Amino acid sequence: MDRVLGLLRLRVLRGVNLAIRDFYSSDPYVIVRMGKQKLKTRVIKKNVNPEWNEELTLIVEDPALPVKLEVYDRDRFSFDDPMGEAEFDIQPYFEAVQMDFKGLPDGIIIRKLLPNRQNCFAEGSDIRWVNGKVSQEMILRLKNVECGEIQLQLHWISIPSSTSFEVSVSSSKQQVDPVL
Ligand SMILES: [Ca+2]
């Protein structure tokens, strides 16, 4: 296992104008994958504009791995129907959480990521400094489907790293050396 760099808390806010897979609506849920990790939101019945407002936590070992989302319609008597997919790169967000923005005004935009042919952003995605933390909001346009967008928010949870432990061990050694 690689070193754990931190936890990525992904708040799946809502789906907008999702595809219809039953007679008049869908029963959507979202699967989130990063590497071998797989997480799921709950199913919201008969709603193509679902408000999940649900937090999923990914362990980040390699920030180069994309986060992938798949939306499905839950069916009771057949396989769940696909309702599109999207992915995003956490590298710009990961770079921002490693910097120190203390003293900057609350809500300030650190970086703005624009929609392009390579990403799934439906509009510009802002990385902001909010309440002393770096957060990113994004609207992803689902692909391989006729319509639908997913709104997300990212937060970072730091964990004590093994590197800082090694640093404190070596500095205490240096203090001991003159005595010897
Ligand atoms: Ca269904």
PDB file of N, CA and C and ligand atoms in Angstrom, residues 21-22 25-27 73-76 81, ligand 1:
ATOM      1  N   ARG A  21     -35.420   6.756 -17.046  1.00  0.00           N
ATOM      2  CA  ARG A  21     -35.175   5.348 -17.372  1.00  0.00           C
ATOM      3  C   ARG A  21     -36.364   4.441 -17.019  1.00  0.00           C
ATOM      4  N   ASP A  22     -37.339   4.964 -16.235  1.00  0.00           N
ATOM      5  CA  ASP A  22     -38.581   4.217 -16.005  1.00  0.00           C
ATOM      6  C   ASP A  22     -39.653   4.858 -16.896  1.00  0.00           C
ATOM      7  N   SER A  25     -39.947   8.687 -14.832  1.00  0.00           N
ATOM      8  CA  SER A  25     -38.871   9.218 -13.995  1.00  0.00           C
ATOM      9  C   SER A  25     -37.757   8.185 -13.875  1.00  0.00           C
ATOM     10  N   SER A  26     -36.916   8.310 -12.838  1.00  0.00           N
ATOM     11  CA  SER A  26     -35.835   7.361 -12.557  1.00  0.00           C
ATOM     12  C   SER A  26     -35.665   7.281 -11.047  1.00  0.00           C
ATOM     13  N   ASP A  27     -34.923   6.260 -10.595  1.00  0.00           N
ATOM     14  CA  ASP A  27     -34.607   6.101  -9.176  1.00  0.00           C
ATOM     15  C   ASP A  27     -33.078   6.165  -9.066  1.00  0.00           C
ATOM     16  N   ASP A  73     -30.056   4.003 -12.574  1.00  0.00           N
ATOM     17  CA  ASP A  73     -31.460   3.940 -12.150  1.00  0.00           C
ATOM     18  C   ASP A  73     -31.683   2.572 -11.505  1.00  0.00           C
ATOM     19  N   ARG A  74     -32.061   2.575 -10.223  1.00  0.00           N
ATOM     20  CA  ARG A  74     -32.340   1.320  -9.524  1.00  0.00           C
ATOM     21  C   ARG A  74     -33.622   0.683 -10.074  1.00  0.00           C
ATOM     22  N   ASP A  75     -33.528  -0.588 -10.454  1.00  0.00           N
ATOM     23  CA  ASP A  75     -34.712  -1.329 -10.904  1.00  0.00           C
ATOM     24  C   ASP A  75     -34.851  -2.567 -10.033  1.00  0.00           C
ATOM     25  N   ARG A  76     -36.065  -2.872  -9.679  1.00  0.00           N
ATOM     26  CA  ARG A  76     -36.280  -4.000  -8.776  1.00  0.00           C
ATOM     27  C   ARG A  76     -36.222  -5.350  -9.483  1.00  0.00           C
ATOM     28  N   ASP A  81     -30.268   0.470 -14.780  1.00  0.00           N
ATOM     29  CA  ASP A  81     -29.955   1.094 -16.074  1.00  0.00           C
ATOM     30  C   ASP A  81     -28.959   2.234 -15.918  1.00  0.00           C
TER      31      ASP A  81
HETATM   32 CA    CA B   1     -36.136   2.343 -11.774  1.00  0.00          CA
END
